[in-house]
Coordinates of C-alpha atoms in Angstrom, one line a residue:
Chain A
M1359 CA -36.5 41.3 -36.6
S1360 CA -36.6 41.0 -40.3
D1361 CA -34.6 44.4 -40.3
F1362 CA -31.9 42.9 -38.3
I1363 CA -31.8 39.8 -40.5
N1364 CA -31.7 41.9 -43.7
F1365 CA -28.8 44.1 -42.0
F1366 CA -26.9 40.9 -41.0
L1367 CA -27.3 39.4 -44.4
S1368 CA -26.0 42.6 -46.1
R1369 CA -23.0 42.7 -43.8
S1370 CA -22.3 39.1 -43.6
N1371 CA -19.0 39.2 -45.5
Q1372 CA -17.8 41.8 -43.0
I1373 CA -19.2 39.7 -40.1
G1374 CA -17.6 36.6 -41.3
N1375 CA -14.3 38.3 -41.6
L1376 CA -14.5 39.9 -38.1
T1377 CA -15.5 36.6 -36.7
L1378 CA -12.5 34.8 -38.3
Q1379 CA -10.2 37.7 -36.8
H1380 CA -12.0 37.3 -33.5
I1381 CA -11.3 33.6 -33.5
E1382 CA -7.7 34.1 -34.4
L1383 CA -6.9 36.6 -31.7
T1384 CA -8.6 34.5 -28.9
I1385 CA -6.7 31.2 -30.1
V1386 CA -3.3 32.9 -30.3
A1387 CA -3.9 34.5 -26.7
V1388 CA -5.3 31.2 -25.2
I1389 CA -2.7 29.0 -26.8
A1390 CA 0.1 31.4 -25.3
A1391 CA -1.5 31.2 -21.9
I1392 CA -1.5 27.4 -22.2
V1393 CA 2.0 27.2 -23.2
I1394 CA 3.1 29.5 -20.4
G1395 CA 0.4 28.8 -17.8
V1396 CA 0.7 24.9 -17.7
P1397 CA 4.4 24.8 -17.2
I1398 CA 4.3 27.4 -14.6
G1399 CA 1.5 25.6 -12.8
I1400 CA 3.7 22.4 -12.8
I1401 CA 6.8 24.4 -11.7
I1402 CA 4.9 25.7 -8.5
T1403 CA 3.7 22.3 -7.5
R1404 CA 7.6 21.6 -7.2
F1405 CA 8.3 24.7 -5.4
K1406 CA 5.3 25.0 -3.2
S1407 CA 6.5 28.0 -1.5
L1408 CA 6.5 29.9 -4.9
S1409 CA 2.8 29.1 -5.3
K1410 CA 1.4 31.6 -3.0
Y1411 CA 3.2 34.3 -5.0
I1412 CA 2.5 33.2 -8.5
I1413 CA -1.2 32.6 -7.8
G1414 CA -1.3 35.8 -6.0
L1415 CA 0.2 37.6 -8.8
A1416 CA -2.1 36.0 -11.4
N1417 CA -5.1 37.1 -8.9
V1418 CA -4.0 40.7 -9.0
V1419 CA -3.7 40.8 -12.8
Q1420 CA -7.1 39.3 -13.0
A1421 CA -8.5 41.9 -10.5
I1422 CA -7.3 44.9 -12.9
P1423 CA -10.3 46.3 -15.0
S1424 CA -9.8 45.3 -18.5
L1425 CA -9.8 48.5 -20.0
A1426 CA -7.3 49.9 -17.6
L1427 CA -5.0 46.8 -18.2
M1428 CA -5.2 47.8 -22.0
G1429 CA -4.2 51.4 -21.1
F1430 CA -1.1 50.1 -19.4
L1431 CA -0.1 47.8 -22.2
I1432 CA -0.4 50.5 -25.0
P1433 CA 3.0 52.2 -23.9
L1434 CA 4.6 49.1 -24.2
F1435 CA 3.0 47.5 -27.0
G1436 CA 1.7 50.5 -29.1
I1437 CA -1.9 50.0 -30.6
G1438 CA -3.2 47.0 -32.7
S1439 CA -3.7 43.4 -32.2
T1440 CA -0.5 42.9 -29.9
P1441 CA -1.7 44.6 -26.7
A1442 CA -5.1 43.0 -27.1
I1443 CA -3.7 39.5 -27.4
V1444 CA -1.3 40.3 -24.3
M1445 CA -4.4 41.5 -22.3
V1446 CA -6.3 38.4 -23.1
F1447 CA -3.3 36.3 -22.6
L1448 CA -2.8 37.7 -19.2
Y1449 CA -6.4 37.1 -18.0
S1450 CA -6.4 33.4 -19.2
L1451 CA -3.2 32.7 -17.2
L1452 CA -5.0 32.7 -13.8
P1453 CA -7.5 29.8 -14.5
I1454 CA -4.8 27.8 -16.3
I1455 CA -2.2 28.2 -13.7
K1456 CA -4.5 27.7 -10.8
N1457 CA -6.2 24.5 -12.2
T1458 CA -2.8 23.0 -13.3
F1459 CA -1.6 23.5 -9.7
T1460 CA -4.9 22.3 -7.9
G1461 CA -5.2 19.4 -10.4
I1462 CA -1.7 18.1 -9.6
T1463 CA -1.7 18.8 -6.0
N1464 CA -5.0 17.0 -5.5
I1465 CA -3.6 13.6 -6.8
D1466 CA -3.7 11.0 -3.9
S1467 CA -0.5 11.3 -2.3
E1468 CA -0.5 7.4 -2.0
I1469 CA -0.5 7.0 -5.7
L1470 CA 2.4 9.2 -6.1
E1471 CA 4.2 7.5 -3.5
A1472 CA 3.5 4.1 -5.1
G1473 CA 5.0 5.5 -8.4
K1474 CA 7.9 6.8 -6.7
G1475 CA 8.5 3.6 -4.6
M1476 CA 8.5 1.7 -7.8
G1477 CA 11.4 3.5 -9.1
M1478 CA 9.8 6.5 -11.2
T1479 CA 12.0 9.6 -11.8
N1480 CA 10.4 12.9 -11.3
S1481 CA 9.7 13.5 -15.2
Q1482 CA 8.3 9.7 -15.3
L1483 CA 5.9 10.7 -12.5
L1484 CA 4.8 13.7 -14.3
R1485 CA 4.4 12.1 -17.6
L1486 CA 2.7 8.8 -16.6
I1487 CA 0.6 10.0 -13.3
E1488 CA 0.5 13.5 -12.7
L1489 CA -0.4 14.9 -16.0
P1490 CA -3.0 12.1 -17.0
L1491 CA -4.7 12.3 -13.7
S1492 CA -4.9 16.4 -13.7
L1493 CA -5.6 16.5 -17.0
P1494 CA -9.7 17.1 -16.7
V1495 CA -9.0 19.9 -14.2
I1496 CA -6.3 21.5 -16.4
M1497 CA -8.8 21.3 -19.3
A1498 CA -11.7 22.9 -17.2
G1499 CA -9.3 25.6 -16.5
I1500 CA -8.4 26.1 -20.2
R1501 CA -12.2 26.0 -20.9
I1502 CA -13.1 28.8 -18.4
A1503 CA -10.1 30.8 -19.9
A1504 CA -11.2 30.3 -23.5
V1505 CA -14.7 31.3 -22.9
T1506 CA -13.9 34.5 -20.9
A1507 CA -11.2 35.3 -23.8
V1508 CA -13.8 35.4 -26.4
G1509 CA -15.8 37.9 -24.5
L1510 CA -12.9 40.0 -23.5
M1511 CA -11.5 40.1 -27.0
T1512 CA -14.2 42.4 -28.0
I1513 CA -12.7 45.0 -26.1
A1514 CA -9.7 44.7 -28.5
A1515 CA -11.6 47.0 -31.2
F1516 CA -11.1 49.8 -29.0
I1517 CA -7.5 49.9 -30.1
G1518 CA -7.8 48.9 -33.5
A1519 CA -7.2 45.2 -33.3
G1520 CA -10.5 44.2 -35.0
G1521 CA -12.6 41.2 -34.2
L1522 CA -16.4 41.1 -33.4
G1523 CA -15.8 44.2 -31.0
Y1524 CA -15.7 46.5 -34.2
M1525 CA -19.3 45.8 -34.8
I1526 CA -20.2 46.4 -31.2
F1527 CA -18.4 49.6 -30.7
T1528 CA -19.2 51.2 -34.1
G1529 CA -23.0 50.3 -33.3
I1530 CA -22.7 52.0 -30.1
Q1531 CA -21.2 55.1 -31.4
M1532 CA -23.8 55.2 -34.2
Y1533 CA -26.8 54.1 -31.9
N1534 CA -27.4 51.3 -34.3
T1535 CA -28.7 48.4 -32.1
Q1536 CA -28.8 46.0 -35.1
M1537 CA -25.1 46.6 -35.6
V1538 CA -24.4 46.1 -31.9
L1539 CA -26.5 42.8 -32.1
A1540 CA -24.6 41.6 -35.2
G1541 CA -21.5 41.8 -33.2
A1542 CA -22.7 40.6 -29.9
I1543 CA -24.6 37.4 -31.1
P1544 CA -21.8 36.0 -33.1
A1545 CA -19.7 36.6 -30.1
A1546 CA -22.0 34.9 -27.8
I1547 CA -22.5 31.9 -30.3
L1548 CA -18.5 31.7 -30.6
A1549 CA -18.2 31.5 -26.8
L1550 CA -20.8 28.7 -26.6
L1551 CA -19.2 26.9 -29.5
I1552 CA -15.8 27.1 -27.9
D1553 CA -17.1 25.9 -24.5
F1554 CA -18.7 23.0 -26.5
I1555 CA -15.6 22.1 -28.3
I1556 CA -13.3 22.2 -25.2
E1557 CA -15.7 20.1 -23.4
K1558 CA -15.6 17.5 -26.1
I1559 CA -11.6 17.5 -25.9
E1560 CA -11.7 17.5 -22.2
I1561 CA -14.0 14.2 -22.2
K1562 CA -11.6 12.8 -24.9
V1563 CA -8.5 13.2 -22.7
T1564 CA -10.0 12.2 -19.5
P1565 CA -8.3 8.9 -18.8
K1566 CA -10.9 6.1 -19.4
G1567 CA -10.3 4.8 -15.7
I1568 CA -11.1 8.1 -13.9
K1569 CA -14.1 8.7 -15.7
K1570 CA -17.2 9.0 -13.6
Chain B
M509 CA 19.5 -10.4 3.7
I510 CA 18.7 -6.7 5.0
E511 CA 20.7 -5.3 7.8
F512 CA 19.7 -2.4 9.9
K513 CA 22.7 -1.1 11.9
D514 CA 22.0 1.6 14.5
V515 CA 19.5 3.4 12.3
R516 CA 18.0 6.6 13.6
K517 CA 15.7 9.1 12.0
S518 CA 14.7 12.5 13.5
Y519 CA 12.8 15.2 12.0
D520 CA 14.1 18.9 11.5
D521 CA 12.1 19.8 14.5
G522 CA 14.3 17.5 16.4
K523 CA 11.6 15.0 17.2
E524 CA 13.4 11.3 16.8
I525 CA 11.1 8.9 15.4
I526 CA 13.6 5.9 15.1
K527 CA 15.8 5.5 17.9
G528 CA 18.7 3.6 16.6
I529 CA 17.5 0.3 15.7
N530 CA 19.4 -3.0 14.8
F531 CA 18.0 -6.1 13.3
T532 CA 18.6 -8.5 10.5
I533 CA 16.0 -9.8 8.0
N534 CA 16.9 -13.1 6.7
S535 CA 16.6 -14.0 3.0
G536 CA 13.5 -15.7 1.9
E537 CA 11.7 -14.8 5.1
L538 CA 8.2 -12.9 5.8
F539 CA 9.2 -10.3 8.3
V540 CA 6.4 -8.6 10.0
L541 CA 6.8 -5.0 11.6
I542 CA 4.1 -4.1 13.9
G543 CA 3.1 -1.5 16.5
P544 CA 0.5 1.2 17.1
S545 CA 0.3 4.0 14.8
G546 CA 3.0 6.4 15.3
C547 CA 5.5 3.7 16.5
G548 CA 7.8 3.9 13.5
K549 CA 7.1 0.8 11.5
T550 CA 6.1 2.3 8.1
T551 CA 9.1 4.8 8.4
T552 CA 11.3 1.7 9.0
L553 CA 9.8 0.0 5.9
K554 CA 10.2 3.2 3.6
M555 CA 13.9 3.5 4.5
I556 CA 14.6 0.2 2.7
N557 CA 13.7 1.7 -0.5
R558 CA 14.8 5.1 0.6
L559 CA 11.5 6.8 0.2
I560 CA 12.7 7.9 3.7
E561 CA 16.5 8.6 4.3
P562 CA 17.8 7.7 7.8
T563 CA 19.4 10.6 9.9
S564 CA 22.3 8.3 10.7
G565 CA 23.2 4.5 10.7
K566 CA 23.5 2.1 7.9
I567 CA 21.0 -0.1 5.9
L568 CA 22.6 -3.0 4.2
I569 CA 21.0 -5.2 1.4
D570 CA 23.1 -8.4 0.9
G571 CA 26.0 -6.6 2.4
K572 CA 25.7 -3.4 0.2
D573 CA 25.0 -0.2 1.8
I574 CA 21.9 1.2 0.1
T575 CA 22.9 4.8 0.0
K576 CA 26.0 4.1 -2.2
G577 CA 23.8 3.5 -5.3
D578 CA 21.0 5.3 -7.4
P579 CA 17.8 5.4 -5.3
I580 CA 15.8 4.9 -8.6
E581 CA 17.6 1.8 -9.4
L582 CA 17.2 0.5 -6.0
R583 CA 13.5 1.0 -6.0
R584 CA 13.1 -0.7 -9.5
N585 CA 14.7 -3.7 -7.9
I586 CA 12.4 -3.9 -5.0
G587 CA 8.7 -4.8 -5.0
Y588 CA 6.6 -2.3 -3.2
V589 CA 2.7 -2.8 -2.4
I590 CA 0.6 -0.3 -0.6
Q591 CA -2.9 -0.2 0.1
Q592 CA -5.4 -0.7 -2.8
T593 CA -5.3 3.0 -3.7
G594 CA -1.6 2.4 -5.0
L595 CA -3.1 1.4 -8.4
F596 CA -2.8 4.1 -10.9
P597 CA -6.2 4.7 -11.9
N598 CA -5.3 6.1 -15.3
M599 CA -3.8 2.8 -16.3
T600 CA -5.3 -0.4 -17.4
I601 CA -4.6 -3.5 -15.1
G602 CA -2.1 -4.6 -17.9
Q603 CA -0.4 -1.3 -17.6
N604 CA -0.2 -1.3 -14.2
I605 CA 1.3 -4.6 -13.8
E606 CA 3.8 -3.7 -16.5
I607 CA 4.9 -0.4 -15.0
V608 CA 8.3 -1.6 -13.5
P609 CA 9.1 -3.6 -16.6
Y610 CA 8.3 -0.5 -18.7
L611 CA 10.5 1.4 -16.5
K612 CA 13.2 -0.9 -16.9
K613 CA 12.7 -0.9 -20.7
W614 CA 11.6 -4.5 -21.2
P615 CA 10.6 -5.3 -24.7
Q616 CA 6.7 -5.1 -25.1
Q617 CA 6.3 -8.7 -25.9
K618 CA 8.4 -10.0 -22.9
R619 CA 6.1 -7.5 -20.7
R620 CA 2.8 -9.0 -21.8
E621 CA 3.9 -12.4 -21.5
R622 CA 5.0 -11.7 -17.8
T623 CA 1.7 -10.0 -17.3
M624 CA -0.4 -12.8 -18.3
E625 CA 1.7 -15.2 -16.4
L626 CA 1.2 -13.2 -13.2
L627 CA -2.6 -12.7 -13.8
R628 CA -2.7 -16.7 -13.9
L629 CA -0.8 -16.9 -10.7
V630 CA -3.5 -15.2 -8.8
G631 CA -6.2 -16.9 -10.6
M632 CA -7.3 -14.2 -12.7
E633 CA -8.1 -14.6 -16.3
P634 CA -5.8 -12.4 -18.4
E635 CA -8.3 -11.9 -21.3
E636 CA -11.0 -10.7 -18.9
F637 CA -8.9 -8.4 -16.7
I638 CA -5.8 -7.0 -18.8
N639 CA -7.5 -4.1 -20.3
R640 CA -9.9 -3.2 -17.4
Y641 CA -9.2 -0.2 -15.2
P642 CA -8.7 -0.4 -11.4
N643 CA -12.1 1.2 -10.7
E644 CA -13.8 -1.7 -12.4
L645 CA -12.4 -4.1 -9.9
S646 CA -13.3 -5.2 -6.4
G647 CA -11.0 -4.4 -3.5
G648 CA -9.6 -7.9 -3.4
Q649 CA -9.1 -8.1 -6.8
K650 CA -7.2 -4.6 -6.9
Q651 CA -5.1 -5.8 -3.9
R652 CA -4.2 -9.0 -5.8
I653 CA -2.9 -6.8 -8.6
G654 CA -1.0 -4.6 -6.2
V655 CA 0.8 -7.7 -5.3
I656 CA 1.4 -9.2 -8.5
R657 CA 2.6 -5.7 -9.7
A658 CA 5.2 -6.0 -7.3
L659 CA 6.5 -9.4 -8.5
A660 CA 6.7 -8.3 -12.2
T661 CA 10.4 -8.2 -12.5
N662 CA 10.8 -10.9 -10.0
P663 CA 12.7 -8.9 -7.4
D664 CA 14.2 -10.7 -4.2
V665 CA 12.7 -8.2 -1.7
I666 CA 9.2 -7.1 -1.6
L667 CA 7.9 -4.4 1.0
M668 CA 4.4 -4.5 1.8
D669 CA 2.7 -1.5 3.7
E670 CA -0.5 -2.6 5.3
P671 CA -1.6 -4.1 2.0
F672 CA -4.7 -5.5 3.3
S673 CA -6.0 -3.2 5.9
A674 CA -8.7 -1.7 3.9
L675 CA -10.6 -4.9 2.8
D676 CA -13.3 -6.5 4.6
P677 CA -12.4 -9.4 7.0
I678 CA -13.4 -12.2 4.7
T679 CA -11.4 -10.8 1.5
R680 CA -8.5 -10.2 4.0
N681 CA -8.4 -13.6 5.1
Q682 CA -8.5 -14.9 1.8
L683 CA -5.6 -12.7 0.6
Q684 CA -3.6 -13.6 3.4
D685 CA -4.0 -17.2 2.6
E686 CA -3.1 -16.5 -0.8
L687 CA -0.1 -14.5 0.1
F688 CA 1.0 -17.2 2.3
D689 CA 0.7 -20.0 -0.4
L690 CA 2.6 -17.6 -2.8
Q691 CA 5.4 -17.2 -0.5
Q692 CA 5.7 -20.9 0.1
K693 CA 6.2 -21.1 -3.8
L694 CA 8.5 -17.9 -4.4
N695 CA 10.5 -17.6 -1.1
K696 CA 11.0 -13.8 -1.5
T697 CA 12.3 -11.8 1.6
I698 CA 9.0 -9.9 2.5
V699 CA 9.0 -7.0 4.8
F700 CA 5.3 -6.7 5.7
V701 CA 3.9 -3.7 8.0
T702 CA 0.6 -4.3 9.8
H703 CA -1.2 -3.0 12.7
D704 CA -3.1 -6.2 13.0
M705 CA -1.6 -9.0 15.4
D706 CA -3.7 -11.7 14.2
E707 CA -2.5 -10.9 10.6
A708 CA 1.2 -11.0 12.0
L709 CA 0.8 -14.3 13.6
K710 CA -0.7 -15.8 10.6
L711 CA 1.9 -14.6 8.1
G712 CA 5.0 -13.8 9.9
D713 CA 8.1 -15.9 10.0
R714 CA 9.3 -13.5 12.5
I715 CA 7.6 -10.5 14.0
C716 CA 9.3 -7.3 15.1
I717 CA 7.1 -5.3 17.6
M718 CA 8.0 -1.5 17.7
K719 CA 7.0 1.1 19.9
D720 CA 7.9 4.8 19.7
G721 CA 10.8 4.3 17.6
N722 CA 12.4 1.3 19.5
I723 CA 12.0 -2.5 18.9
I724 CA 10.2 -3.8 22.1
Q725 CA 10.5 -7.6 20.8
L726 CA 11.8 -9.5 17.9
D727 CA 10.9 -13.1 17.8
T728 CA 8.9 -15.9 16.0
P729 CA 5.2 -15.6 16.5
E730 CA 5.3 -18.7 18.8
E731 CA 7.8 -17.2 21.1
I732 CA 6.0 -13.9 21.2
L733 CA 2.9 -15.6 22.3
K734 CA 4.5 -17.8 24.9
N735 CA 7.0 -15.2 26.4
P736 CA 5.6 -11.8 25.2
A737 CA 8.2 -9.1 26.7
H738 CA 6.7 -7.6 29.7
G739 CA 4.1 -5.2 29.9
F740 CA 3.7 -3.5 26.4
V741 CA 3.9 -6.7 24.4
E742 CA 1.5 -8.4 26.6
N743 CA -1.1 -5.8 26.4
F744 CA -0.7 -5.4 22.8
I745 CA -1.2 -9.0 21.8
G746 CA -3.8 -9.4 24.4
K747 CA -3.7 -11.7 27.4
N748 CA -4.3 -15.2 26.6
R749 CA -4.0 -14.7 22.8
I750 CA -2.2 -17.8 22.6
W751 CA -5.7 -19.7 23.1
S752 CA -6.8 -18.4 19.9
N753 CA -3.8 -20.0 18.3
P754 CA -3.9 -23.7 19.5
D755 CA -1.2 -24.8 17.1
Y756 CA 1.2 -22.7 18.9
I757 CA 0.6 -24.5 22.4
K758 CA 2.7 -27.7 22.4
A759 CA 2.7 -30.6 24.9
E760 CA 5.8 -29.3 26.6
D761 CA 4.2 -26.1 27.5
I762 CA 1.4 -27.9 29.4
M763 CA 2.9 -30.9 30.6
I764 CA 4.1 -31.7 34.3
N765 CA 7.7 -31.5 33.9
N766 CA 8.9 -34.0 36.7
P767 CA 6.5 -36.9 36.6
V768 CA 7.1 -39.6 39.1
K769 CA 9.4 -42.2 37.7
A770 CA 11.3 -45.3 38.9
N771 CA 14.0 -47.7 37.7
P772 CA 12.8 -51.0 36.4
K773 CA 14.7 -52.8 39.0
R774 CA 12.8 -51.4 42.0
T775 CA 10.4 -53.6 43.8
V776 CA 6.8 -53.0 44.0
L777 CA 7.2 -52.3 47.7
Q778 CA 9.4 -49.4 46.8
A779 CA 7.4 -48.2 44.2
I780 CA 4.4 -48.0 46.5
E781 CA 6.2 -45.8 48.9
I782 CA 7.4 -43.5 46.2
M783 CA 3.8 -43.3 44.9
K784 CA 2.6 -42.6 48.4
S785 CA 5.0 -39.8 49.1
N786 CA 4.2 -38.1 45.8
K787 CA 0.4 -38.6 46.2
V788 CA -0.1 -40.2 42.7
D789 CA -1.6 -43.6 41.7
S790 CA 0.9 -44.5 38.8
I791 CA 4.5 -44.5 38.1
L792 CA 6.4 -44.2 35.0
V793 CA 9.4 -46.8 34.6
V794 CA 12.5 -45.5 32.9
D795 CA 15.9 -46.8 32.4
G796 CA 19.3 -45.1 33.4
D797 CA 19.1 -43.1 30.1
E798 CA 15.4 -41.5 31.0
K799 CA 14.1 -43.8 28.1
L800 CA 10.6 -44.6 28.8
L801 CA 10.0 -48.5 29.2
G802 CA 6.5 -48.8 30.7
I803 CA 4.1 -47.8 33.2
A804 CA 2.9 -49.4 36.5
T805 CA -0.2 -48.4 38.2
S806 CA -1.4 -49.0 41.7
K807 CA -3.9 -51.5 40.3
D808 CA -1.1 -53.4 38.6
M809 CA 0.6 -53.7 42.0
S810 CA -2.2 -54.4 44.4
K811 CA -2.2 -58.1 43.8
K812 CA 1.5 -58.5 43.1
E813 CA 4.0 -59.6 45.9
G814 CA 6.1 -56.7 47.3
S815 CA 9.5 -58.1 46.4
K816 CA 8.6 -58.5 42.6
K817 CA 10.5 -56.0 40.3
L818 CA 8.6 -53.2 38.3
E819 CA 10.0 -54.7 35.1
E820 CA 8.1 -57.8 35.7
I821 CA 4.7 -56.1 36.3
M822 CA 4.7 -53.0 34.4
E823 CA 2.5 -52.4 31.2
T824 CA 4.9 -51.9 28.4
D825 CA 2.3 -51.1 25.9
V826 CA 2.1 -47.3 26.5
I827 CA 0.6 -44.6 24.5
T828 CA 2.8 -41.5 24.4
A829 CA 3.0 -38.2 22.6
Y830 CA 5.9 -36.1 21.5
N831 CA 6.8 -33.0 23.3
D832 CA 6.1 -30.9 20.1
D833 CA 2.7 -32.2 19.5
T834 CA 0.1 -29.4 19.6
I835 CA -2.8 -29.3 22.3
S836 CA -5.2 -30.4 20.0
E837 CA -3.3 -33.4 18.9
I838 CA -2.7 -34.3 22.6
L839 CA -6.6 -34.0 23.1
K840 CA -7.3 -36.2 20.3
I841 CA -5.0 -38.9 21.2
M842 CA -6.6 -38.8 24.8
D843 CA -9.9 -38.8 23.5
E844 CA -9.6 -41.6 20.8
K845 CA -7.4 -43.8 22.8
G846 CA -9.5 -43.3 26.1
V847 CA -6.4 -42.7 28.3
G848 CA -6.4 -40.4 31.3
F849 CA -2.7 -39.9 31.0
L850 CA -0.2 -39.3 28.3
P851 CA 3.7 -39.6 29.0
I852 CA 5.4 -37.2 26.8
I853 CA 8.8 -38.2 25.1
N854 CA 11.0 -36.4 23.0
K855 CA 12.8 -37.4 19.6
E856 CA 15.2 -39.9 21.4
K857 CA 12.3 -41.4 23.1
K858 CA 13.5 -40.1 26.4
L859 CA 10.7 -39.2 28.9
V860 CA 10.4 -35.4 29.5
G861 CA 7.0 -35.0 31.1
L862 CA 3.5 -36.2 31.6
I863 CA 0.0 -34.9 30.8
T864 CA -3.0 -36.1 32.9
K865 CA -6.5 -35.2 33.0
S866 CA -6.1 -33.2 36.0
S867 CA -3.0 -31.4 34.8
L868 CA -5.1 -30.5 31.8
I869 CA -7.8 -29.1 34.0
T870 CA -5.2 -26.9 35.9
V871 CA -4.0 -25.7 32.6
F872 CA -7.4 -24.7 31.4
S873 CA -8.5 -23.5 34.7
K874 CA -5.5 -20.7 34.5
L875 CA -7.1 -19.5 31.3
Y876 CA -10.3 -18.4 33.0
S877 CA -8.9 -17.2 36.3

């Protein structure tokens, strides 16, 4: 145990840098997934016939093993951080699209009809009713995506993108358990921390009137 | 005024759910659409604010074809109340009430003032409720908010789609009374959908009974109770329903229409003959214009000479009732004055009928036959 602590302290600078890098990569990927995924989720509630195909496609993407997916991405994006971000982005899309879609379609149709019947335009309906009421569900999707993304991003080290995966892979290659742990433990703590932070945001954005 | 002109609605699969209906809703009346589920009443309502577009036919509001304008603008000018779930749960009570004024871009100050005014209108303390959320309110309170939300911009027309159906009977009754009182003050044109006949009878100025996309009967509550269109309406409102609404039973509905009467110049002898052949023990004395002058009973005649004129012996101090007095008023008069018969006169004081104890028994016995 004390060996590990000594190792950890001696490498603390490096671990700190890798953690920051890891956070940066994850955040970029997840934010991109939010920016693209939420609008897609909204659009498929307006064109319900599309929803099957879009969600199906996102399902297929998620079914591809992560290493294989990265393999596909290297010819397109080379190596480095780009393919890693794209990979995590693609994995994050599904929960975000799916939850946005479910969140909006599960709103009581009578509430929507009340809004429409009182003269709301489609965009007012979205802004005043649909988004506020589905926000908790959308945030839950983002939370799942972000937590998964932290774990997935460790693979990024495989193609030289850095992050905490670097410690893990180097440790495996060198049969150095302490090194593996020095990457894995911060990654796990990071995942829990992100889960905790997004949960707080989730509670904050949930309209007061629909809190349980 | 809302006019439906040969309005039809069919769905893509060809099923026609509204089969060419024509009717006019007058300004300031509370118009009830009623019928079993699937009869087309809600569809009819939703065509007024274009949540559903008719397949053919025209709907005019104050003479203007509603399809000619912007549906969003149309809806903002028509109040809309649905079941209690229609409140937006993410908004406070204040925000809910202010939604149409907000959409119409009223300044905030004006919106707030209107909201306070409306809350007071239904006896809810603005300071207490304005910042609360719908899930903190009882069913009745929520529905009151639903109603005043529709009044926010003071529209002339308000559509109500089964607004009270989810409430418990006591609260429902209370809200019906409140709506009735509100309507006396505000005089809006209200189109009210319900499946509850008691509610329709209680609130409606006129009731439109629908079945399978057709109008079966459109009339005042009184007419519907008295002369229900054959078959369906009778069954729908329930036989003898009129007896649970005694205010709709008027003297003229239960009186004898051709009471035995005589001219004041008739002699007692003649009068006795008339009474004999009609098997009655009294005779109503009327002049040539059918005006009631008095009444002569066999007791009055028994000690008199046969040649005396009726006008000399009749009792002129007769207790009467009007033809549009209700059955409860009639019973009260008969009870208080201790009379066994009651001549019925109209506004011109002309004799139109007679109610006697035995005619009442006949009426009541029909109820249980």
